[in-house]
């Protein structure tokens, strides 16, 4: 949700008449409007989901809070100072219809599952990985180092294993199909898509640490070095 585009502020829908309106009162102070009663409230604009807020004794001093989709955060990742598109190791797989920001890897892949049905995207990715690696599943981020408790600055560092499905750690090494650019950004807005080029196979433990955070530059560098998988 957006307040006057000049200020480029965005809120979740539930915050529209609460936090957005309260913050809008501060905008008047910033541009030096005449002192005005701080008890004023946002008023709905008839025929829309928008609000207006008078911020000065002159009715012309008003701010509009508009109900609209916030612009998508750029999916480009800065690598060596250059905004770079993610092209992961599954980029040669054919995307299904309906690829869009915020989608899970659960769309119909169009690939038969052998039982009369079709594979979801994530199952197709795992099958391609397993076939390439002789019946085992290899992590696309093998050797990647990360805090074991997912907290920056933690002294205990874990290393992503080469191969997943370790019987001694079946939960932590469960193969996950990871969104390199996360599905949601920190505003909870749709961000990363379910395009195969945005997919990587990693352990569940690492996926937990990387989810819903900006993609680390090192992650993208490693993935761009992984040879592309083919069906």
PDB file of C-alpha atoms in Angstrom:
ATOM      1  CA  UNK A   1       0.000   0.000   0.000  1.00  0.00           C
ATOM      2  CA  UNK A   2       1.338   3.436  -0.750  1.00  0.00           C
ATOM      3  CA  UNK A   3       1.252   6.893   0.730  1.00  0.00           C
ATOM      4  CA  UNK A   4       1.733   9.880  -1.591  1.00  0.00           C
ATOM      5  CA  UNK A   5       4.237   8.658  -4.207  1.00  0.00           C
ATOM      6  CA  UNK A   6       6.562  11.577  -3.464  1.00  0.00           C
ATOM      7  CA  UNK A   7       7.473   9.958  -0.151  1.00  0.00           C
ATOM      8  CA  UNK A   8       7.575   6.370  -1.427  1.00  0.00           C
ATOM      9  CA  UNK A   9       6.201   4.814   1.764  1.00  0.00           C
ATOM     10  CA  UNK A  10       4.531   1.403   1.684  1.00  0.00           C
ATOM     11  CA  UNK A  11       2.350  -0.440   4.182  1.00  0.00           C
ATOM     12  CA  UNK A  12       0.414  -3.646   4.493  1.00  0.00           C
ATOM     13  CA  UNK A  13      -3.320  -3.308   3.880  1.00  0.00           C
ATOM     14  CA  UNK A  14      -4.163  -3.731   7.566  1.00  0.00           C
ATOM     15  CA  UNK A  15      -1.925  -0.740   8.396  1.00  0.00           C
ATOM     16  CA  UNK A  16      -3.601   1.621   5.944  1.00  0.00           C
ATOM     17  CA  UNK A  17      -5.785   3.544   8.411  1.00  0.00           C
ATOM     18  CA  UNK A  18      -3.517   3.065  11.421  1.00  0.00           C
ATOM     19  CA  UNK A  19       0.244   3.260  10.944  1.00  0.00           C
ATOM     20  CA  UNK A  20       0.042   4.883   7.496  1.00  0.00           C
ATOM     21  CA  UNK A  21      -2.239   7.646   8.735  1.00  0.00           C
ATOM     22  CA  UNK A  22      -0.153   8.259  11.855  1.00  0.00           C
ATOM     23  CA  UNK A  23       3.039   8.449   9.823  1.00  0.00           C
ATOM     24  CA  UNK A  24       1.392  10.822   7.359  1.00  0.00           C
ATOM     25  CA  UNK A  25       0.914  13.349  10.162  1.00  0.00           C
ATOM     26  CA  UNK A  26       4.686  13.568  10.476  1.00  0.00           C
ATOM     27  CA  UNK A  27       5.053  14.445   6.791  1.00  0.00           C
ATOM     28  CA  UNK A  28       3.353  17.777   7.445  1.00  0.00           C
ATOM     29  CA  UNK A  29       5.984  18.594  10.064  1.00  0.00           C
ATOM     30  CA  UNK A  30       8.748  17.756   7.617  1.00  0.00           C
ATOM     31  CA  UNK A  31       7.579  20.164   4.947  1.00  0.00           C
ATOM     32  CA  UNK A  32       6.834  22.908   7.476  1.00  0.00           C
ATOM     33  CA  UNK A  33       3.045  23.086   7.456  1.00  0.00           C
ATOM     34  CA  UNK A  34       1.432  25.475   9.926  1.00  0.00           C
ATOM     35  CA  UNK A  35       0.714  23.898  13.342  1.00  0.00           C
ATOM     36  CA  UNK A  36      -2.543  21.992  13.303  1.00  0.00           C
ATOM     37  CA  UNK A  37      -4.631  19.895  15.688  1.00  0.00           C
ATOM     38  CA  UNK A  38      -2.950  16.471  15.917  1.00  0.00           C
ATOM     39  CA  UNK A  39      -6.224  14.749  16.772  1.00  0.00           C
ATOM     40  CA  UNK A  40      -7.440  14.815  13.162  1.00  0.00           C
ATOM     41  CA  UNK A  41      -8.098  11.463  11.558  1.00  0.00           C
ATOM     42  CA  UNK A  42      -7.925  10.001   8.077  1.00  0.00           C
ATOM     43  CA  UNK A  43     -11.173  10.247   6.168  1.00  0.00           C
ATOM     44  CA  UNK A  44     -12.294   7.699   3.569  1.00  0.00           C
ATOM     45  CA  UNK A  45     -12.643   8.949   0.016  1.00  0.00           C
ATOM     46  CA  UNK A  46     -16.097   7.926  -1.254  1.00  0.00           C
ATOM     47  CA  UNK A  47     -16.088   5.407  -4.071  1.00  0.00           C
ATOM     48  CA  UNK A  48     -12.563   4.180  -3.380  1.00  0.00           C
ATOM     49  CA  UNK A  49     -10.395   2.398  -0.823  1.00  0.00           C
ATOM     50  CA  UNK A  50      -8.247   5.516  -0.405  1.00  0.00           C
ATOM     51  CA  UNK A  51      -8.018   7.968   2.493  1.00  0.00           C
ATOM     52  CA  UNK A  52      -7.270  11.661   2.788  1.00  0.00           C
ATOM     53  CA  UNK A  53      -5.705  13.430   5.745  1.00  0.00           C
ATOM     54  CA  UNK A  54      -5.907  17.181   6.338  1.00  0.00           C
ATOM     55  CA  UNK A  55      -2.596  18.318   7.841  1.00  0.00           C
ATOM     56  CA  UNK A  56      -3.065  22.062   8.192  1.00  0.00           C
ATOM     57  CA  UNK A  57      -5.699  24.741   8.845  1.00  0.00           C
ATOM     58  CA  UNK A  58      -6.027  25.231   5.092  1.00  0.00           C
ATOM     59  CA  UNK A  59      -8.090  22.414   3.547  1.00  0.00           C
ATOM     60  CA  UNK A  60      -5.643  22.448   0.640  1.00  0.00           C
ATOM     61  CA  UNK A  61      -3.024  21.011   2.996  1.00  0.00           C
ATOM     62  CA  UNK A  62      -3.899  17.347   2.691  1.00  0.00           C
ATOM     63  CA  UNK A  63      -2.163  14.064   2.069  1.00  0.00           C
ATOM     64  CA  UNK A  64      -3.665  11.172   0.153  1.00  0.00           C
ATOM     65  CA  UNK A  65      -3.089   7.590   1.226  1.00  0.00           C
ATOM     66  CA  UNK A  66      -3.856   5.381  -1.712  1.00  0.00           C
ATOM     67  CA  UNK A  67      -4.743   1.707  -1.767  1.00  0.00           C
ATOM     68  CA  UNK A  68      -2.505   0.233  -4.472  1.00  0.00           C
ATOM     69  CA  UNK A  69       0.041  -2.498  -4.993  1.00  0.00           C
ATOM     70  CA  UNK A  70       3.529  -1.492  -3.953  1.00  0.00           C
ATOM     71  CA  UNK A  71       6.072  -1.792  -6.779  1.00  0.00           C
ATOM     72  CA  UNK A  72       8.029  -5.020  -6.847  1.00  0.00           C
ATOM     73  CA  UNK A  73      11.477  -4.909  -5.304  1.00  0.00           C
ATOM     74  CA  UNK A  74      14.110  -5.502  -7.963  1.00  0.00           C
ATOM     75  CA  UNK A  75      14.996  -9.202  -8.292  1.00  0.00           C
ATOM     76  CA  UNK A  76      18.528  -8.297  -9.388  1.00  0.00           C
ATOM     77  CA  UNK A  77      21.310  -9.182  -6.953  1.00  0.00           C
ATOM     78  CA  UNK A  78      24.404  -7.001  -6.714  1.00  0.00           C
ATOM     79  CA  UNK A  79      27.431  -9.166  -7.566  1.00  0.00           C
ATOM     80  CA  UNK A  80      30.837  -7.472  -7.610  1.00  0.00           C
ATOM     81  CA  UNK A  81      29.060  -4.127  -7.716  1.00  0.00           C
ATOM     82  CA  UNK A  82      26.858  -5.041 -10.700  1.00  0.00           C
ATOM     83  CA  UNK A  83      23.071  -5.716 -10.484  1.00  0.00           C
ATOM     84  CA  UNK A  84      22.830  -9.284 -11.775  1.00  0.00           C
ATOM     85  CA  UNK A  85      19.936 -11.522 -12.803  1.00  0.00           C
ATOM     86  CA  UNK A  86      19.808 -14.886 -11.048  1.00  0.00           C
ATOM     87  CA  UNK A  87      20.347 -17.731 -13.517  1.00  0.00           C
ATOM     88  CA  UNK A  88      20.469 -20.860 -11.406  1.00  0.00           C
ATOM     89  CA  UNK A  89      21.402 -24.390 -12.493  1.00  0.00           C
ATOM     90  CA  UNK A  90      17.838 -25.330 -13.568  1.00  0.00           C
ATOM     91  CA  UNK A  91      17.538 -22.498 -16.084  1.00  0.00           C
ATOM     92  CA  UNK A  92      17.379 -24.940 -19.019  1.00  0.00           C
ATOM     93  CA  UNK A  93      14.135 -26.508 -17.785  1.00  0.00           C
ATOM     94  CA  UNK A  94      11.025 -25.179 -19.507  1.00  0.00           C
ATOM     95  CA  UNK A  95       8.960 -22.948 -17.240  1.00  0.00           C
ATOM     96  CA  UNK A  96       5.258 -23.760 -16.849  1.00  0.00           C
ATOM     97  CA  UNK A  97       2.523 -21.255 -17.586  1.00  0.00           C
ATOM     98  CA  UNK A  98       1.741 -18.755 -14.877  1.00  0.00           C
ATOM     99  CA  UNK A  99       5.232 -18.071 -13.525  1.00  0.00           C
ATOM    100  CA  UNK A 100       4.920 -15.053 -11.234  1.00  0.00           C
ATOM    101  CA  UNK A 101       6.429 -13.367  -8.158  1.00  0.00           C
ATOM    102  CA  UNK A 102       5.426 -15.014  -4.890  1.00  0.00           C
ATOM    103  CA  UNK A 103       4.532 -18.406  -6.368  1.00  0.00           C
ATOM    104  CA  UNK A 104       5.667 -21.688  -4.845  1.00  0.00           C
ATOM    105  CA  UNK A 105       7.407 -24.324  -6.935  1.00  0.00           C
ATOM    106  CA  UNK A 106       4.167 -26.292  -7.023  1.00  0.00           C
ATOM    107  CA  UNK A 107       2.902 -25.606 -10.545  1.00  0.00           C
ATOM    108  CA  UNK A 108       2.197 -28.400 -13.010  1.00  0.00           C
ATOM    109  CA  UNK A 109       5.525 -29.159 -14.694  1.00  0.00           C
ATOM    110  CA  UNK A 110       3.894 -31.034 -17.565  1.00  0.00           C
ATOM    111  CA  UNK A 111       6.181 -34.011 -16.880  1.00  0.00           C
ATOM    112  CA  UNK A 112       4.413 -37.388 -16.335  1.00  0.00           C
ATOM    113  CA  UNK A 113       5.008 -38.917 -12.912  1.00  0.00           C
ATOM    114  CA  UNK A 114       4.688 -42.527 -14.106  1.00  0.00           C
ATOM    115  CA  UNK A 115       1.409 -43.083 -12.261  1.00  0.00           C
ATOM    116  CA  UNK A 116      -0.933 -41.293 -14.611  1.00  0.00           C
ATOM    117  CA  UNK A 117      -0.363 -37.869 -13.095  1.00  0.00           C
ATOM    118  CA  UNK A 118       2.176 -35.095 -13.516  1.00  0.00           C
ATOM    119  CA  UNK A 119       5.039 -33.861 -11.376  1.00  0.00           C
ATOM    120  CA  UNK A 120       4.954 -30.566  -9.551  1.00  0.00           C
ATOM    121  CA  UNK A 121       7.863 -28.263 -10.327  1.00  0.00           C
ATOM    122  CA  UNK A 122       9.785 -29.100  -7.146  1.00  0.00           C
ATOM    123  CA  UNK A 123       9.485 -32.840  -7.796  1.00  0.00           C
ATOM    124  CA  UNK A 124      10.725 -32.373 -11.359  1.00  0.00           C
ATOM    125  CA  UNK A 125      13.725 -30.353 -10.161  1.00  0.00           C
ATOM    126  CA  UNK A 126      14.636 -33.044  -7.622  1.00  0.00           C
ATOM    127  CA  UNK A 127      14.215 -35.784 -10.236  1.00  0.00           C
ATOM    128  CA  UNK A 128      16.535 -33.956 -12.651  1.00  0.00           C
ATOM    129  CA  UNK A 129      19.118 -33.486  -9.897  1.00  0.00           C
ATOM    130  CA  UNK A 130      18.924 -37.130  -8.824  1.00  0.00           C
ATOM    131  CA  UNK A 131      19.270 -38.404 -12.400  1.00  0.00           C
ATOM    132  CA  UNK A 132      22.323 -36.211 -13.006  1.00  0.00           C
ATOM    133  CA  UNK A 133      24.003 -37.400  -9.800  1.00  0.00           C
ATOM    134  CA  UNK A 134      23.607 -41.150 -10.171  1.00  0.00           C
ATOM    135  CA  UNK A 135      20.568 -41.606  -7.957  1.00  0.00           C
ATOM    136  CA  UNK A 136      21.636 -39.247  -5.170  1.00  0.00           C
ATOM    137  CA  UNK A 137      20.706 -35.608  -4.643  1.00  0.00           C
ATOM    138  CA  UNK A 138      23.527 -33.097  -4.603  1.00  0.00           C
ATOM    139  CA  UNK A 139      23.294 -29.689  -2.982  1.00  0.00           C
ATOM    140  CA  UNK A 140      23.748 -26.842  -5.436  1.00  0.00           C
ATOM    141  CA  UNK A 141      25.392 -24.869  -2.620  1.00  0.00           C
ATOM    142  CA  UNK A 142      27.784 -27.581  -1.444  1.00  0.00           C
ATOM    143  CA  UNK A 143      30.471 -26.043   0.763  1.00  0.00           C
ATOM    144  CA  UNK A 144      28.467 -22.885   1.526  1.00  0.00           C
ATOM    145  CA  UNK A 145      29.149 -21.717   5.087  1.00  0.00           C
ATOM    146  CA  UNK A 146      26.438 -20.260   7.298  1.00  0.00           C
ATOM    147  CA  UNK A 147      25.679 -19.686  11.008  1.00  0.00           C
ATOM    148  CA  UNK A 148      24.279 -22.902  12.453  1.00  0.00           C
ATOM    149  CA  UNK A 149      21.593 -20.970  14.342  1.00  0.00           C
ATOM    150  CA  UNK A 150      20.919 -18.675  11.341  1.00  0.00           C
ATOM    151  CA  UNK A 151      21.978 -15.617  13.358  1.00  0.00           C
ATOM    152  CA  UNK A 152      24.579 -13.280  11.903  1.00  0.00           C
ATOM    153  CA  UNK A 153      27.711 -13.158  14.009  1.00  0.00           C
ATOM    154  CA  UNK A 154      27.104 -16.568  15.556  1.00  0.00           C
ATOM    155  CA  UNK A 155      30.412 -18.299  16.423  1.00  0.00           C
ATOM    156  CA  UNK A 156      29.238 -21.757  15.326  1.00  0.00           C
ATOM    157  CA  UNK A 157      29.482 -22.155  11.549  1.00  0.00           C
ATOM    158  CA  UNK A 158      27.930 -24.976   9.539  1.00  0.00           C
ATOM    159  CA  UNK A 159      28.935 -26.145   6.071  1.00  0.00           C
ATOM    160  CA  UNK A 160      26.426 -27.289   3.470  1.00  0.00           C
ATOM    161  CA  UNK A 161      27.156 -30.960   2.623  1.00  0.00           C
ATOM    162  CA  UNK A 162      27.897 -32.171  -0.887  1.00  0.00           C
ATOM    163  CA  UNK A 163      25.065 -34.697  -0.879  1.00  0.00           C
ATOM    164  CA  UNK A 164      21.720 -34.583   0.883  1.00  0.00           C
ATOM    165  CA  UNK A 165      19.436 -37.183   2.478  1.00  0.00           C
ATOM    166  CA  UNK A 166      21.996 -38.104   5.148  1.00  0.00           C
ATOM    167  CA  UNK A 167      20.408 -40.912   7.251  1.00  0.00           C
ATOM    168  CA  UNK A 168      22.130 -39.501  10.349  1.00  0.00           C
ATOM    169  CA  UNK A 169      20.435 -36.113   9.846  1.00  0.00           C
ATOM    170  CA  UNK A 170      17.288 -36.800   7.810  1.00  0.00           C
ATOM    171  CA  UNK A 171      15.556 -33.550   8.794  1.00  0.00           C
ATOM    172  CA  UNK A 172      18.463 -31.134   8.373  1.00  0.00           C
ATOM    173  CA  UNK A 173      19.583 -32.672   5.072  1.00  0.00           C
ATOM    174  CA  UNK A 174      16.122 -33.093   3.575  1.00  0.00           C
ATOM    175  CA  UNK A 175      16.329 -31.725   0.000  1.00  0.00           C
ATOM    176  CA  UNK A 176      14.455 -28.447  -0.451  1.00  0.00           C
ATOM    177  CA  UNK A 177      13.845 -26.547  -3.682  1.00  0.00           C
ATOM    178  CA  UNK A 178      14.891 -23.079  -2.637  1.00  0.00           C
ATOM    179  CA  UNK A 179      13.894 -19.693  -4.090  1.00  0.00           C
ATOM    180  CA  UNK A 180      17.214 -17.891  -4.623  1.00  0.00           C
ATOM    181  CA  UNK A 181      15.352 -14.584  -4.693  1.00  0.00           C
ATOM    182  CA  UNK A 182      12.864 -15.270  -1.861  1.00  0.00           C
ATOM    183  CA  UNK A 183       9.143 -15.477  -2.590  1.00  0.00           C
ATOM    184  CA  UNK A 184       8.437 -12.522  -0.284  1.00  0.00           C
ATOM    185  CA  UNK A 185      10.504  -9.442   0.427  1.00  0.00           C
ATOM    186  CA  UNK A 186      10.824  -7.865   3.875  1.00  0.00           C
ATOM    187  CA  UNK A 187       7.576  -5.958   3.279  1.00  0.00           C
ATOM    188  CA  UNK A 188       5.831  -9.337   2.762  1.00  0.00           C
ATOM    189  CA  UNK A 189       5.240  -8.377  -0.889  1.00  0.00           C
ATOM    190  CA  UNK A 190       5.658 -10.914  -3.734  1.00  0.00           C
ATOM    191  CA  UNK A 191       9.270 -10.938  -4.914  1.00  0.00           C
ATOM    192  CA  UNK A 192      10.987 -14.050  -6.264  1.00  0.00           C
ATOM    193  CA  UNK A 193       9.238 -16.109  -8.932  1.00  0.00           C
ATOM    194  CA  UNK A 194       8.754 -19.826  -9.475  1.00  0.00           C
ATOM    195  CA  UNK A 195      10.847 -19.726 -12.650  1.00  0.00           C
ATOM    196  CA  UNK A 196      13.313 -22.601 -12.760  1.00  0.00           C
ATOM    197  CA  UNK A 197      16.197 -20.145 -13.106  1.00  0.00           C
ATOM    198  CA  UNK A 198      15.337 -18.991  -9.562  1.00  0.00           C
ATOM    199  CA  UNK A 199      15.545 -22.532  -8.146  1.00  0.00           C
ATOM    200  CA  UNK A 200      18.327 -24.270  -6.252  1.00  0.00           C
ATOM    201  CA  UNK A 201      18.391 -27.592  -4.417  1.00  0.00           C
ATOM    202  CA  UNK A 202      19.770 -27.219  -0.899  1.00  0.00           C
ATOM    203  CA  UNK A 203      19.341 -28.748   2.545  1.00  0.00           C
ATOM    204  CA  UNK A 204      16.336 -27.897   4.661  1.00  0.00           C
ATOM    205  CA  UNK A 205      18.696 -26.539   7.323  1.00  0.00           C
ATOM    206  CA  UNK A 206      20.309 -24.056   4.937  1.00  0.00           C
ATOM    207  CA  UNK A 207      16.982 -23.168   3.339  1.00  0.00           C
ATOM    208  CA  UNK A 208      15.670 -22.146   6.746  1.00  0.00           C
ATOM    209  CA  UNK A 209      18.569 -19.711   7.138  1.00  0.00           C
ATOM    210  CA  UNK A 210      18.330 -18.215   3.655  1.00  0.00           C
ATOM    211  CA  UNK A 211      14.556 -17.872   3.405  1.00  0.00           C
ATOM    212  CA  UNK A 212      13.031 -14.380   3.508  1.00  0.00           C
ATOM    213  CA  UNK A 213      16.364 -12.607   3.433  1.00  0.00           C
ATOM    214  CA  UNK A 214      18.199 -10.813   0.657  1.00  0.00           C
ATOM    215  CA  UNK A 215      20.240 -13.353  -1.349  1.00  0.00           C
ATOM    216  CA  UNK A 216      23.898 -13.308  -0.247  1.00  0.00           C
ATOM    217  CA  UNK A 217      26.295 -12.350  -3.024  1.00  0.00           C
ATOM    218  CA  UNK A 218      28.342 -15.504  -2.347  1.00  0.00           C
ATOM    219  CA  UNK A 219      25.261 -17.675  -2.867  1.00  0.00           C
ATOM    220  CA  UNK A 220      24.631 -16.258  -6.326  1.00  0.00           C
ATOM    221  CA  UNK A 221      28.305 -16.549  -7.287  1.00  0.00           C
ATOM    222  CA  UNK A 222      28.338 -20.252  -6.379  1.00  0.00           C
ATOM    223  CA  UNK A 223      25.088 -20.996  -8.210  1.00  0.00           C
ATOM    224  CA  UNK A 224      26.263 -19.276 -11.375  1.00  0.00           C
ATOM    225  CA  UNK A 225      29.263 -21.630 -11.419  1.00  0.00           C
ATOM    226  CA  UNK A 226      27.129 -24.779 -11.157  1.00  0.00           C
ATOM    227  CA  UNK A 227      26.755 -26.369 -14.627  1.00  0.00           C
ATOM    228  CA  UNK A 228      23.214 -26.101 -15.945  1.00  0.00           C
ATOM    229  CA  UNK A 229      21.085 -29.216 -15.530  1.00  0.00           C
ATOM    230  CA  UNK A 230      19.238 -30.582 -18.535  1.00  0.00           C
ATOM    231  CA  UNK A 231      16.137 -32.801 -18.512  1.00  0.00           C
TER     232      UNK A 231
END
